[in-house]
XYZ file of N, CA and C in Angstrom:
810
model
N 0.804 -1.158 -0.004
C 0.030 0.052 0.009
C 0.856 1.272 -0.005
N 1.894 1.201 0.827
C 2.811 2.454 0.754
C 3.536 2.535 -0.581
N 4.001 1.451 -1.105
C 4.556 1.703 -2.586
C 3.478 2.158 -3.462
N 2.391 1.757 -3.428
C 1.198 2.219 -4.357
C 0.899 3.714 -4.140
N 1.051 3.911 -2.968
C 0.714 5.425 -2.630
C 1.892 6.413 -3.411
N 3.156 6.056 -3.111
C 4.160 6.665 -3.718
C 4.092 6.788 -5.318
N 3.775 5.763 -5.931
C 3.471 5.799 -7.201
C 2.376 6.744 -7.743
N 1.386 6.706 -6.799
C 0.119 7.800 -7.057
C 0.829 9.082 -7.060
N 1.600 9.377 -6.022
C 2.126 10.765 -5.917
C 2.964 11.008 -7.197
N 3.600 10.162 -7.742
C 4.360 10.302 -9.107
C 3.412 10.635 -10.204
N 2.370 9.935 -10.100
C 1.407 10.049 -11.217
C 0.717 11.552 -11.065
N 0.649 11.937 -9.920
C 0.046 13.474 -9.972
C 1.022 14.426 -10.344
N 2.258 14.056 -10.056
C 3.352 15.011 -10.658
C 3.279 15.099 -11.977
N 3.160 13.790 -12.776
C 3.179 13.707 -14.270
C 2.012 14.580 -14.668
N 0.829 14.320 -13.940
C -0.389 15.239 -14.624
C -0.167 16.702 -14.375
N 0.329 17.176 -13.311
C 0.691 18.442 -13.212
C 1.536 18.982 -14.327
N 2.689 18.113 -14.596
C 3.613 18.553 -15.570
C 3.137 18.763 -17.059
N 2.166 17.749 -17.130
C 1.407 17.883 -18.603
C 0.641 19.076 -18.694
N 0.055 19.571 -17.520
C -0.756 20.890 -17.746
C 0.278 21.979 -17.821
N 1.268 21.884 -17.092
C 2.252 23.032 -17.360
C 2.844 23.094 -18.716
N 3.188 21.936 -19.169
C 3.594 21.921 -20.752
C 2.573 22.341 -21.726
N 1.378 22.054 -21.503
C 0.233 22.562 -22.362
C 0.197 24.024 -22.393
N 0.298 24.712 -21.092
C 0.279 26.152 -21.209
C 1.543 26.791 -21.736
N 2.571 26.067 -21.709
C 3.883 26.516 -22.281
C 3.772 26.573 -23.761
N 2.986 25.651 -24.207
C 2.988 25.418 -25.710
C 2.005 26.472 -26.173
N 0.989 26.730 -25.604
C 0.100 27.770 -26.211
C 0.794 29.213 -26.071
N 1.703 29.315 -25.058
C 2.504 30.747 -25.152
C 3.400 30.615 -26.349
N 4.154 29.499 -26.566
C 4.826 29.458 -27.761
C 4.094 29.646 -29.125
N 2.986 29.205 -29.306
C 2.271 29.662 -30.531
C 1.840 31.104 -30.674
N 1.784 31.672 -29.441
C 1.482 33.171 -29.559
C 2.863 33.941 -29.766
N 3.859 33.489 -29.024
C 5.116 34.351 -29.058
C 6.183 33.242 -28.804
N 6.848 32.653 -29.849
C 7.964 31.867 -29.578
C 9.032 32.099 -28.869
N 9.634 31.314 -28.058
C 10.757 31.516 -27.137
C 11.409 30.305 -26.971
N 12.767 30.242 -27.345
C 13.622 29.061 -27.187
C 13.619 28.630 -25.740
N 13.700 29.591 -24.815
C 13.714 29.245 -23.466
C 12.604 28.416 -22.955
N 11.374 29.002 -23.521
C 10.118 28.170 -22.987
C 10.093 26.777 -23.641
N 10.672 26.765 -24.946
C 10.767 25.499 -25.683
C 11.611 24.596 -24.989
N 12.555 24.942 -24.430
C 13.594 24.146 -23.603
C 12.929 23.737 -22.437
N 12.038 24.420 -21.833
C 11.322 23.956 -20.628
C 10.414 22.962 -20.976
N 9.796 22.948 -22.073
C 8.867 21.963 -22.608
C 9.728 20.629 -22.878
N 10.861 20.746 -23.415
C 11.663 19.551 -23.596
C 12.111 18.951 -22.305
N 12.526 19.766 -21.307
C 12.900 19.194 -20.005
C 11.718 18.477 -19.187
N 10.645 19.109 -19.301
C 9.433 18.471 -18.741
C 9.048 17.249 -19.550
N 9.239 17.173 -20.860
C 8.886 16.025 -21.574
C 9.939 14.812 -21.121
N 11.156 15.146 -20.925
C 12.013 14.152 -20.333
C 11.729 13.596 -19.015
N 11.162 14.421 -18.222
C 10.627 13.906 -16.949
C 9.492 12.841 -17.059
N 8.610 13.312 -18.050
C 7.399 12.395 -18.262
C 7.844 11.195 -18.828
N 8.875 11.051 -19.806
C 9.540 9.851 -20.335
C 9.978 8.966 -19.205
N 10.883 9.716 -18.180
C 11.557 8.901 -17.286
C 10.447 8.311 -16.208
N 9.477 9.186 -16.050
C 8.294 8.734 -15.034
C 7.703 7.493 -15.643
N 7.382 7.501 -16.981
C 6.675 6.414 -17.527
C 7.463 5.119 -17.395
N 8.710 5.271 -17.765
C 9.560 4.087 -17.663
C 9.872 3.506 -16.334
N 10.157 4.544 -15.300
C 10.420 3.989 -13.927
C 9.267 3.612 -13.341
N 7.990 4.162 -13.406
C 6.837 3.638 -12.739
C 6.449 2.412 -13.426
N 6.532 2.227 -14.782
C 6.247 0.912 -15.236
C 7.112 -0.350 -14.589
N 8.244 -0.044 -14.532
C 9.277 -1.011 -14.006
C 8.896 -1.375 -12.646
N 8.834 -0.280 -11.868
C 8.448 -0.416 -10.414
C 7.085 -1.118 -10.161
N 6.063 -0.843 -10.903
C 4.663 -1.363 -10.893
C 4.869 -2.967 -11.147
N 5.646 -3.317 -12.193
C 5.853 -4.660 -12.489
C 6.412 -5.497 -11.274
N 7.337 -4.797 -10.486
C 8.027 -5.451 -9.379
C 6.937 -5.594 -8.358
N 6.122 -4.480 -8.158
C 5.043 -4.513 -7.131
C 4.149 -5.699 -7.514
N 3.851 -5.925 -8.791
C 2.828 -6.945 -9.140
C 3.391 -8.389 -8.888
N 4.589 -8.430 -8.674
C 5.089 -9.762 -8.395
C 4.866 -10.277 -7.046
N 4.492 -9.261 -6.197
C 4.349 -9.567 -4.755
C 2.961 -10.156 -4.618
N 2.504 -10.614 -3.309
C 1.257 -11.260 -3.122
C 0.248 -10.087 -2.855
N -0.392 -9.638 -3.824
C -1.333 -8.457 -3.833
C -2.738 -8.889 -3.588
N -3.565 -7.939 -2.929
C -4.957 -8.282 -2.817
C -5.566 -7.735 -4.352
N -6.737 -8.294 -4.668
C -7.259 -8.002 -5.908
C -7.481 -6.419 -6.093
N -7.813 -5.672 -5.042
C -8.048 -4.341 -5.183
C -6.560 -3.692 -5.397
N -5.557 -4.155 -4.916
C -4.218 -3.650 -5.154
C -3.823 -3.968 -6.471
N -4.056 -5.000 -6.990
C -3.567 -5.588 -8.306
C -4.304 -4.628 -9.367
N -5.508 -4.339 -9.018
C -6.411 -3.528 -10.098
C -5.746 -2.117 -10.084
N -5.186 -1.624 -8.828
C -4.456 -0.368 -8.731
C -3.121 -0.292 -9.667
N -2.499 -1.316 -9.641
C -1.263 -1.576 -10.320
C -1.613 -1.617 -11.860
N -2.526 -2.379 -12.254
C -2.989 -2.360 -13.739
C -3.447 -0.885 -14.163
N -4.195 -0.414 -13.365
C -4.723 1.007 -13.776
C -3.798 2.032 -13.972
N -2.652 1.975 -12.941
C -1.591 2.933 -13.073
C -0.830 2.775 -14.262
N -0.593 1.435 -14.715
C 0.136 1.170 -15.846
C -0.469 1.748 -17.082
N -1.848 1.616 -17.205
C -2.513 2.318 -18.212
C -2.457 3.768 -18.223
N -2.746 4.271 -16.986
C -3.005 5.810 -16.942
C -1.589 6.473 -16.989
N -0.464 5.928 -16.615
C 0.911 6.494 -16.910
C 1.196 6.609 -18.257
N 0.784 5.665 -19.190
C 0.972 5.721 -20.574
C 0.095 6.679 -21.195
N -1.099 6.935 -20.726
C -1.835 8.093 -21.257
C -1.393 9.432 -21.027
N -0.876 9.660 -19.642
C -0.298 10.892 -19.361
C 0.921 11.134 -20.032
N 1.706 10.116 -20.598
C 3.011 10.167 -21.200
C 2.418 10.654 -22.660
N 1.511 10.105 -23.129
C 1.034 10.457 -24.494
C 0.438 11.866 -24.560
N -0.112 12.381 -23.500
C -0.569 13.651 -23.387
C 0.688 14.676 -23.633
N 1.750 14.292 -22.826
C 2.955 15.013 -22.962
C 3.531 14.935 -24.409
N 3.412 14.014 -25.079
C 3.980 13.767 -26.499
C 3.113 14.960 -27.408
N 1.772 14.962 -27.137
C 0.943 15.886 -28.030
C 1.378 17.256 -27.680
N 1.694 17.650 -26.434
C 2.148 18.951 -26.174
C 3.469 19.211 -26.939
N 4.336 18.275 -26.764
C 5.531 18.436 -27.430
C 5.385 18.704 -28.824
N 4.447 18.095 -29.607
C 4.245 17.973 -30.969
C 3.706 19.530 -31.128
N 2.923 20.129 -30.261
C 2.422 21.576 -30.352
C 3.595 22.506 -30.429
N 4.493 22.276 -29.496
C 5.787 23.150 -29.479
C 6.616 23.066 -30.686
N 6.618 21.827 -31.418
C 7.330 21.815 -32.537
C 6.742 22.545 -33.655
N 5.446 22.584 -33.691
C 4.569 23.196 -34.681
C 4.918 24.776 -34.487
N 5.019 25.313 -33.334
C 5.326 26.666 -32.904
C 6.782 26.805 -33.545
N 7.559 26.065 -33.187
C 9.057 26.275 -33.744
C 9.078 26.383 -35.259
N 8.314 25.485 -35.868
C 8.246 25.428 -37.365
C 7.653 26.679 -37.845
N 6.723 27.135 -37.367
C 6.089 28.423 -37.729
C 7.026 29.513 -37.643
N 7.858 29.594 -36.409
C 8.779 30.627 -36.267
C 9.874 30.689 -37.246
N 10.445 29.402 -37.530
C 11.573 29.195 -38.403
C 11.183 29.592 -39.971
N 9.969 29.358 -40.270
C 9.474 29.534 -41.795
C 8.634 30.853 -41.816
N 8.397 31.621 -40.772
C 7.738 32.723 -41.014
C 6.358 32.656 -41.210
N 5.584 31.519 -40.616
C 4.297 31.260 -40.991
C 3.361 31.949 -39.926
N 2.335 32.606 -40.508
C 1.456 33.352 -39.543
C 0.045 32.855 -39.970
N -0.923 32.756 -39.026
C -2.129 32.299 -39.171
C -3.112 33.641 -39.421
N -4.140 33.356 -40.228
C -5.098 34.490 -40.499
C -5.825 34.758 -39.075
N -6.485 35.976 -39.050
C -7.249 36.164 -37.872
C -8.337 35.159 -37.539
N -8.998 34.601 -38.628
C -10.103 33.700 -38.597
C -9.520 32.476 -37.941
N -8.194 31.939 -38.507
C -7.787 30.781 -38.001
C -7.286 30.806 -36.566
N -6.736 31.993 -36.277
C -6.313 32.314 -34.856
C -7.639 32.112 -34.021
N -8.683 32.737 -34.208
C -9.858 32.720 -33.426
C -10.306 31.159 -33.288
N -10.205 30.542 -34.405
C -10.592 29.112 -34.397
C -9.619 28.239 -33.437
N -8.406 28.439 -33.616
C -7.374 27.782 -32.814
C -7.558 28.088 -31.185
N -7.918 29.438 -31.024
C -8.219 29.830 -29.630
C -9.412 28.952 -29.069
N -10.414 28.701 -29.759
C -11.446 28.027 -29.092
C -11.177 26.461 -28.983
N -10.530 25.876 -29.801
C -10.375 24.400 -29.626
C -9.071 24.246 -28.589
N -8.274 25.374 -28.508
C -7.105 25.451 -27.521
C -7.839 25.498 -26.060
N -8.818 26.343 -25.946
C -9.476 26.640 -24.740
C -10.295 25.415 -24.219
N -10.889 24.680 -25.225
C -11.669 23.442 -25.082
C -10.698 22.385 -24.408
N -9.530 22.340 -25.188
C -8.567 21.238 -24.640
C -8.005 21.558 -23.385
N -7.729 22.827 -23.139
C -7.272 23.159 -21.680
C -8.310 22.816 -20.749
N -9.495 22.852 -21.113
C -10.722 22.823 -20.012
C -10.772 21.199 -19.922
N -10.540 20.488 -20.937
C -10.758 18.945 -20.610
C -9.541 18.509 -19.801
N -8.534 19.024 -20.168
C -7.062 18.580 -19.481
C -7.227 18.966 -18.008
N -7.738 20.035 -17.769
C -7.952 20.519 -16.260
C -8.952 19.647 -15.557
N -10.080 19.277 -16.121
C -10.982 18.493 -15.495
C -10.511 17.057 -15.254
N -9.640 16.673 -16.229
C -9.163 15.350 -16.215
C -8.162 15.106 -14.886
N -7.412 16.130 -14.942
C -6.280 16.161 -13.769
C -7.071 16.253 -12.516
N -7.990 17.115 -12.438
C -8.749 17.349 -11.136
C -9.470 16.064 -10.789
N -10.101 15.363 -11.743
C -10.711 14.238 -11.331
C -9.757 13.155 -10.891
N -8.735 12.958 -11.530
C -7.548 12.063 -11.090
C -7.086 12.322 -9.651
N -6.698 13.483 -9.481
C -6.111 13.975 -8.140
C -7.032 13.772 -6.972
N -8.350 13.963 -7.288
C -9.361 14.073 -6.211
C -10.157 12.746 -6.198
N -10.023 11.815 -7.198
C -10.894 10.612 -7.410
C -12.239 11.177 -7.415
N -12.486 12.103 -8.277
C -13.908 12.687 -8.447
C -14.580 12.235 -9.802
N -15.592 11.395 -9.527
C -16.343 10.713 -10.596
C -17.116 11.714 -11.263
N -17.576 12.854 -10.405
C -18.689 13.730 -10.932
C -18.022 14.557 -12.101
N -16.721 15.055 -11.806
C -15.909 15.754 -12.686
C -15.544 14.882 -13.863
N -15.076 13.476 -13.633
C -14.730 12.636 -14.665
C -15.696 12.406 -15.649
N -17.083 12.476 -15.142
C -18.200 12.116 -16.102
C -18.432 13.452 -16.985
N -17.957 14.581 -16.785
C -17.968 15.723 -17.467
C -16.953 15.627 -18.765
N -15.960 14.784 -18.648
C -14.887 14.670 -19.643
C -15.416 14.362 -20.990
N -16.131 13.212 -21.072
C -16.382 12.588 -22.329
C -17.340 13.363 -23.290
N -18.377 14.069 -22.717
C -19.045 14.980 -23.701
C -18.246 16.112 -24.159
N -17.279 16.699 -23.556
C -16.453 17.791 -23.958
C -15.591 17.076 -25.000
N -15.062 15.757 -24.841
C -14.318 15.143 -25.993
C -15.068 15.154 -27.309
N -16.277 14.653 -27.072
C -17.080 14.503 -28.255
C -17.240 15.846 -29.078
N -17.548 16.991 -28.275
C -17.513 18.356 -28.830
C -16.153 18.698 -29.474
N -15.013 18.430 -28.853
C -13.800 18.766 -29.396
C -13.586 17.989 -30.857
N -14.167 16.747 -30.755
C -14.051 15.880 -32.157
C -14.862 16.723 -33.125
N -15.991 17.137 -32.835
C -16.893 17.892 -33.711
C -16.238 19.100 -34.259
N -15.636 19.829 -33.181
C -14.914 21.072 -33.446
C -13.725 20.879 -34.269
N -13.110 19.791 -34.141
C -12.084 19.655 -34.987
C -12.396 19.340 -36.552
N -13.533 18.536 -36.736
C -14.041 18.394 -38.161
C -14.523 19.692 -38.665
N -15.221 20.546 -37.849
C -15.762 21.795 -38.480
C -14.553 22.659 -38.878
N -13.539 22.771 -38.123
C -12.475 23.669 -38.343
C -11.672 23.179 -39.610
N -11.548 21.840 -39.728
C -11.010 21.267 -40.822
C -11.739 21.592 -42.175
N -12.964 21.643 -42.127
C -13.801 21.909 -43.343
C -13.612 23.486 -43.637
N -13.563 24.305 -42.640
C -13.242 25.794 -42.757
C -11.950 26.050 -43.321
N -11.009 25.248 -43.009
C -9.569 25.267 -43.561
C -9.619 25.036 -44.910
N -10.251 24.013 -45.392
C -10.408 23.557 -46.794
C -10.972 24.704 -47.713
N -12.011 25.343 -47.132
C -12.658 26.500 -47.821
C -11.685 27.542 -48.014
N -10.915 28.013 -46.924
C -9.873 29.116 -46.997
C -8.731 28.652 -47.989
N -8.385 27.407 -48.062
C -7.460 26.944 -49.141
C -8.110 27.205 -50.447
N -9.342 26.864 -50.721
C -9.963 26.889 -52.003
C -10.121 28.480 -52.344
N -10.234 29.331 -51.431
C -10.417 30.720 -51.733
C -9.067 31.427 -51.730
N -7.984 30.777 -51.404
C -6.577 31.211 -51.481
C -6.351 32.092 -50.404
N -7.122 32.195 -49.306
C -6.882 32.975 -48.072
C -5.790 32.391 -47.059
N -5.463 31.090 -47.496
C -4.555 30.476 -46.508
C -3.511 29.706 -47.285
N -2.240 29.791 -46.915
C -1.083 29.300 -47.671
C -1.035 27.673 -47.253
N -0.486 26.852 -48.168
C -0.296 25.525 -47.838
C 0.531 25.143 -46.583
N 1.568 26.019 -46.367
C 2.475 25.809 -45.223
C 1.624 26.169 -43.917
N 0.845 27.191 -43.997
C 0.090 27.506 -42.797
C -1.083 26.586 -42.566
N -1.424 25.862 -43.631
C -2.593 24.950 -43.467
C -1.985 23.673 -42.954
N -0.733 23.332 -43.259
C -0.146 22.124 -42.574
C -0.079 22.280 -41.054
N 0.412 23.378 -40.560
C 0.528 23.667 -39.113
C -0.778 23.684 -38.517
N -1.768 24.144 -39.156
C -3.206 24.367 -38.755
C -3.721 22.984 -38.337
N -3.722 22.189 -39.513
C -4.241 20.694 -39.194
C -3.344 19.962 -38.153
N -2.187 20.015 -38.371
C -1.340 19.433 -37.170
C -1.790 19.783 -35.845
N -2.076 21.073 -35.639
C -2.540 21.550 -34.338
C -3.921 20.931 -33.914
N -4.766 20.963 -34.953
C -6.200 20.244 -34.732
C -6.052 18.801 -34.242
N -5.166 17.921 -35.039
C -4.954 16.620 -34.744
C -4.421 16.490 -33.300
N -3.422 17.421 -32.870
C -2.931 17.165 -31.488
C -3.968 17.539 -30.292
N -4.706 18.645 -30.684
C -5.805 18.917 -29.625
C -6.765 17.714 -29.560
N -7.234 17.070 -30.741
C -8.131 16.124 -30.510
C -7.464 14.892 -29.939
N -6.089 14.687 -30.062
C -5.440 13.487 -29.457
C -5.430 13.742 -27.912
N -5.231 15.020 -27.517
C -5.282 15.329 -26.083
C -6.628 14.912 -25.460
N -7.629 15.389 -26.237
C -9.170 15.116 -25.694
C -9.385 13.616 -25.491
N -8.930 12.750 -26.541
C -9.185 11.440 -26.654
C -8.427 10.733 -25.463
N -7.330 11.126 -25.064
C -6.606 10.477 -23.925
C -7.142 10.930 -22.705
N -7.758 12.164 -22.547
C -8.336 12.580 -21.406
C -9.519 11.690 -21.248
N -10.277 11.471 -22.270
C -11.583 10.559 -22.178
C -11.236 9.255 -21.751
N -10.051 8.678 -22.094
C -9.606 7.374 -21.608
C -9.218 7.472 -20.228
N -8.651 8.340 -19.558
C -8.284 8.536 -18.389
C -9.545 8.595 -17.390
N -10.483 9.439 -17.791
C -11.560 9.586 -17.152
C -12.393 8.500 -17.024
N -12.436 7.512 -18.085
C -13.135 6.297 -17.932
C -12.686 5.378 -16.796
N -11.333 5.374 -16.558
C -10.800 4.568 -15.572
C -11.220 5.079 -14.181
N -11.161 6.549 -14.080
C -11.617 7.065 -12.846
C -12.999 6.719 -12.554
N -13.964 6.814 -13.291
C -15.375 6.704 -13.332
C -15.575 5.175 -12.753
N -14.951 4.086 -13.494
C -15.252 2.860 -13.141
C -14.623 2.494 -11.713
N -13.377 3.049 -11.366
C -12.895 2.686 -10.035
C -13.842 3.408 -9.004
N -14.035 4.615 -9.108
C -14.798 5.231 -8.058
C -16.342 4.585 -7.938
N -16.723 4.020 -9.040
C -18.079 3.345 -9.006
C -17.925 2.051 -8.374
N -16.909 1.550 -8.284
C -16.802 0.278 -7.548
C -16.785 -0.864 -8.318
N -16.585 -0.636 -9.611
C -16.485 -1.828 -10.543
C -15.363 -2.665 -10.291
N -15.276 -3.995 -10.163
C -14.337 -4.690 -9.643
C -13.174 -4.972 -10.780
N -13.616 -4.776 -11.940
C -12.571 -5.159 -13.028
C -12.906 -4.060 -14.170
N -11.945 -3.479 -14.769
C -12.091 -2.546 -15.822
C -12.726 -3.051 -17.036
N -13.748 -2.463 -17.630
C -14.456 -2.796 -18.758
C -14.396 -1.793 -19.716
N -13.683 -2.062 -20.848
C -13.474 -0.986 -21.971
C -14.920 -0.749 -22.604
N -15.961 -1.608 -22.454
C -17.080 -1.351 -23.164
C -18.119 -0.773 -22.184
N -17.747 -0.526 -20.961
C -18.664 0.217 -20.070
C -18.454 1.759 -20.181
N -19.662 2.460 -20.479
C -19.624 3.925 -20.460
C -20.622 4.509 -19.721
N -20.341 5.402 -18.762
C -21.374 5.836 -17.775
C -22.385 6.774 -18.434
N -22.088 7.304 -19.753
C -22.943 8.048 -20.535
C -24.454 7.363 -20.788
N -24.272 6.016 -20.705
C -25.489 5.157 -21.159
C -26.124 4.674 -19.815
N -27.465 4.664 -19.975
C -28.261 4.132 -18.946
C -29.526 3.286 -19.850
N -29.367 2.024 -19.398
C -30.454 1.167 -20.094
C -30.187 1.362 -21.703
N -29.190 1.444 -22.189
C -28.813 1.477 -23.581
C -29.060 2.788 -24.150
N -29.346 3.767 -23.497
C -29.861 5.169 -23.943
C -28.742 6.156 -23.510
N -28.464 7.228 -24.223
C -27.572 8.170 -23.752
C -28.174 8.988 -22.558
N -27.600 9.324 -21.483
C -28.328 9.972 -20.442
C -28.502 11.160 -20.703
N -29.615 11.898 -19.934
C -30.045 13.303 -20.256
C -28.845 14.265 -19.638
N -28.219 13.829 -18.616
C -26.935 14.538 -18.218
C -26.025 14.691 -19.226
N -25.607 13.671 -19.956
C -24.538 13.680 -21.037
C -24.996 14.597 -22.141
N -26.314 14.519 -22.590
C -26.871 15.420 -23.624
C -26.771 16.853 -23.134
N -27.088 17.146 -21.934
C -27.149 18.528 -21.413
C -25.680 19.095 -21.435
N -24.611 18.260 -21.033
C -23.219 18.602 -20.940
C -22.769 18.792 -22.312
N -23.213 17.940 -23.154
C -22.772 17.997 -24.715
C -23.086 19.408 -25.300
N -24.612 19.755 -25.043
C -25.066 20.973 -25.656
C -24.527 22.219 -25.061
N -24.119 22.144 -23.714
C -23.447 23.167 -22.961
C -21.959 23.298 -23.533
N -21.308 22.396 -23.695
C -20.071 22.596 -24.294
C -19.948 23.005 -25.776
N -21.026 22.477 -26.490
C -21.161 22.987 -27.896
C -21.485 24.516 -27.988
N -22.253 24.843 -27.024
C -22.553 26.352 -27.029
C -21.385 27.235 -26.741
N -20.539 26.587 -25.796
C -19.470 27.320 -25.386
C -18.340 27.470 -26.282
N -18.200 26.477 -26.998
C -16.846 26.418 -27.867
C -17.217 26.336 -29.420
N -18.381 25.868 -29.753
C -18.532 25.755 -31.206
C -19.394 27.000 -31.903
N -20.411 27.458 -30.955
C -21.358 28.455 -31.425
C -20.717 29.931 -31.579
N -19.770 30.205 -30.777
C -19.064 31.556 -31.089
C -18.311 31.593 -32.451
N -18.152 30.431 -33.081
C -17.528 30.477 -34.512
C -18.559 30.301 -35.537
N -19.716 30.201 -35.114
C -20.774 29.991 -36.132
C -21.183 31.170 -36.777
N -21.068 31.469 -38.033
C -21.328 32.646 -38.664
C -22.642 32.542 -39.598
N -23.464 31.582 -39.362
C -24.625 31.338 -40.046
C -25.713 32.244 -39.629
N -26.886 32.453 -40.388
C -27.913 33.344 -39.941
C -28.713 32.528 -38.976
N -29.795 33.246 -38.414
C -30.492 32.648 -37.339
C -31.264 31.408 -37.611
N -31.764 31.375 -38.812
C -32.622 30.060 -39.293
C -31.644 28.868 -39.562
N -30.551 29.255 -40.069
C -29.601 28.088 -40.322
C -28.852 27.663 -39.108
N -28.733 28.751 -38.312
C -28.006 28.340 -36.995
C -28.997 27.306 -36.095
N -30.247 27.674 -36.094
C -31.146 26.870 -35.290
C -31.351 25.522 -35.769
N -31.341 25.383 -37.217
C -31.389 24.116 -37.868
C -30.061 23.279 -37.641
N -28.758 23.959 -37.546
C -27.663 23.279 -37.284
C -27.695 22.814 -35.925
N -28.256 23.610 -34.948
C -28.125 23.284 -33.582
C -28.978 21.987 -33.377
N -30.169 21.995 -34.202
C -31.088 20.843 -33.908
C -30.412 19.562 -34.528
N -29.968 19.688 -35.731
C -29.236 18.458 -36.441
C -27.970 18.176 -35.859
N -27.154 19.252 -35.393
C -25.788 18.894 -34.935
C -25.845 18.265 -33.613
N -26.803 18.790 -32.711
C -26.965 18.123 -31.468
C -27.423 16.581 -31.491
N -28.203 16.358 -32.388
C -28.655 14.939 -32.612
C -27.523 14.176 -33.277
N -27.006 14.723 -34.449
C -25.845 13.975 -34.932
C -24.600 13.956 -34.212
N -24.327 14.968 -33.446
C -23.090 14.901 -32.615
C -23.144 13.783 -31.476
N -24.339 13.642 -30.925
C -24.652 12.741 -29.861
C -24.577 11.255 -30.379
N -25.132 11.217 -31.669
C -25.114 9.857 -32.219
C -23.642 9.475 -32.663
N -22.911 10.315 -33.194
C -21.561 10.118 -33.498
C -20.691 9.767 -32.259
N -21.010 10.497 -31.156
C -20.121 10.339 -29.898
C -20.509 8.905 -29.480
N -21.752 8.355 -29.549
C -22.047 7.139 -29.119
C -21.270 5.926 -30.072
N -21.374 6.307 -31.446
C -20.725 5.301 -32.262
C -19.258 5.393 -32.143
N -18.718 6.466 -31.821
C -17.102 6.573 -31.638
C -16.794 5.897 -30.369
N -17.554 5.785 -29.250
C -17.367 5.109 -28.074
C -17.229 3.711 -28.348
């Protein structure tokens, strides 16, 4: 038990490091700095070392005579440390995009900047909730992660379509487009791993004896819960609607179709 608690403390440190790296990366996109990029690299080295060291240590713990609950903790941490390490990788990828933009004199249009600010804010939100849920064993907060992940996926698709239109209109360069799409991919990747982490938290706090990859708390008797639907619409209004430049009628129609379609796709994606 003492060894597992020490492992958990390291896990918390990795989670906080990922948050710090995410914030540094957003600063790099706004104003590139070699010093800040070096901080990102140093933090990433810590995450890589933590991943290796924790996995090796957990393997040794697993060789002892553990209780079922302790063995589950070992297995869960092995999965979670990998997810946190992957979150770090996505942050590093964002830093590399910032470096590429600086080296090649690439600048985004005002519209692209506004779009990136929205998906970046949503990604920061989902990361904050995931870390909070893990550190506090908070299933309530963890349950709010997956609907936001679904919205971020929808936002990624919407922004990719807008990017194609800008390319067709000649208002975006190919080089800037490459960076833009790369950023969208990394933000969506962050959201996906946050969703995976939240699922472990919800199942453990809910008292399930064994992790079930097919179990999703958003379903009740085979139907998407009203709570999930409400959170999905809340996040959609917060992060998608500000970018919607359609007129009122079209907007209302998109809201109705998009809510139904987005929830359906979220279920299929899970």
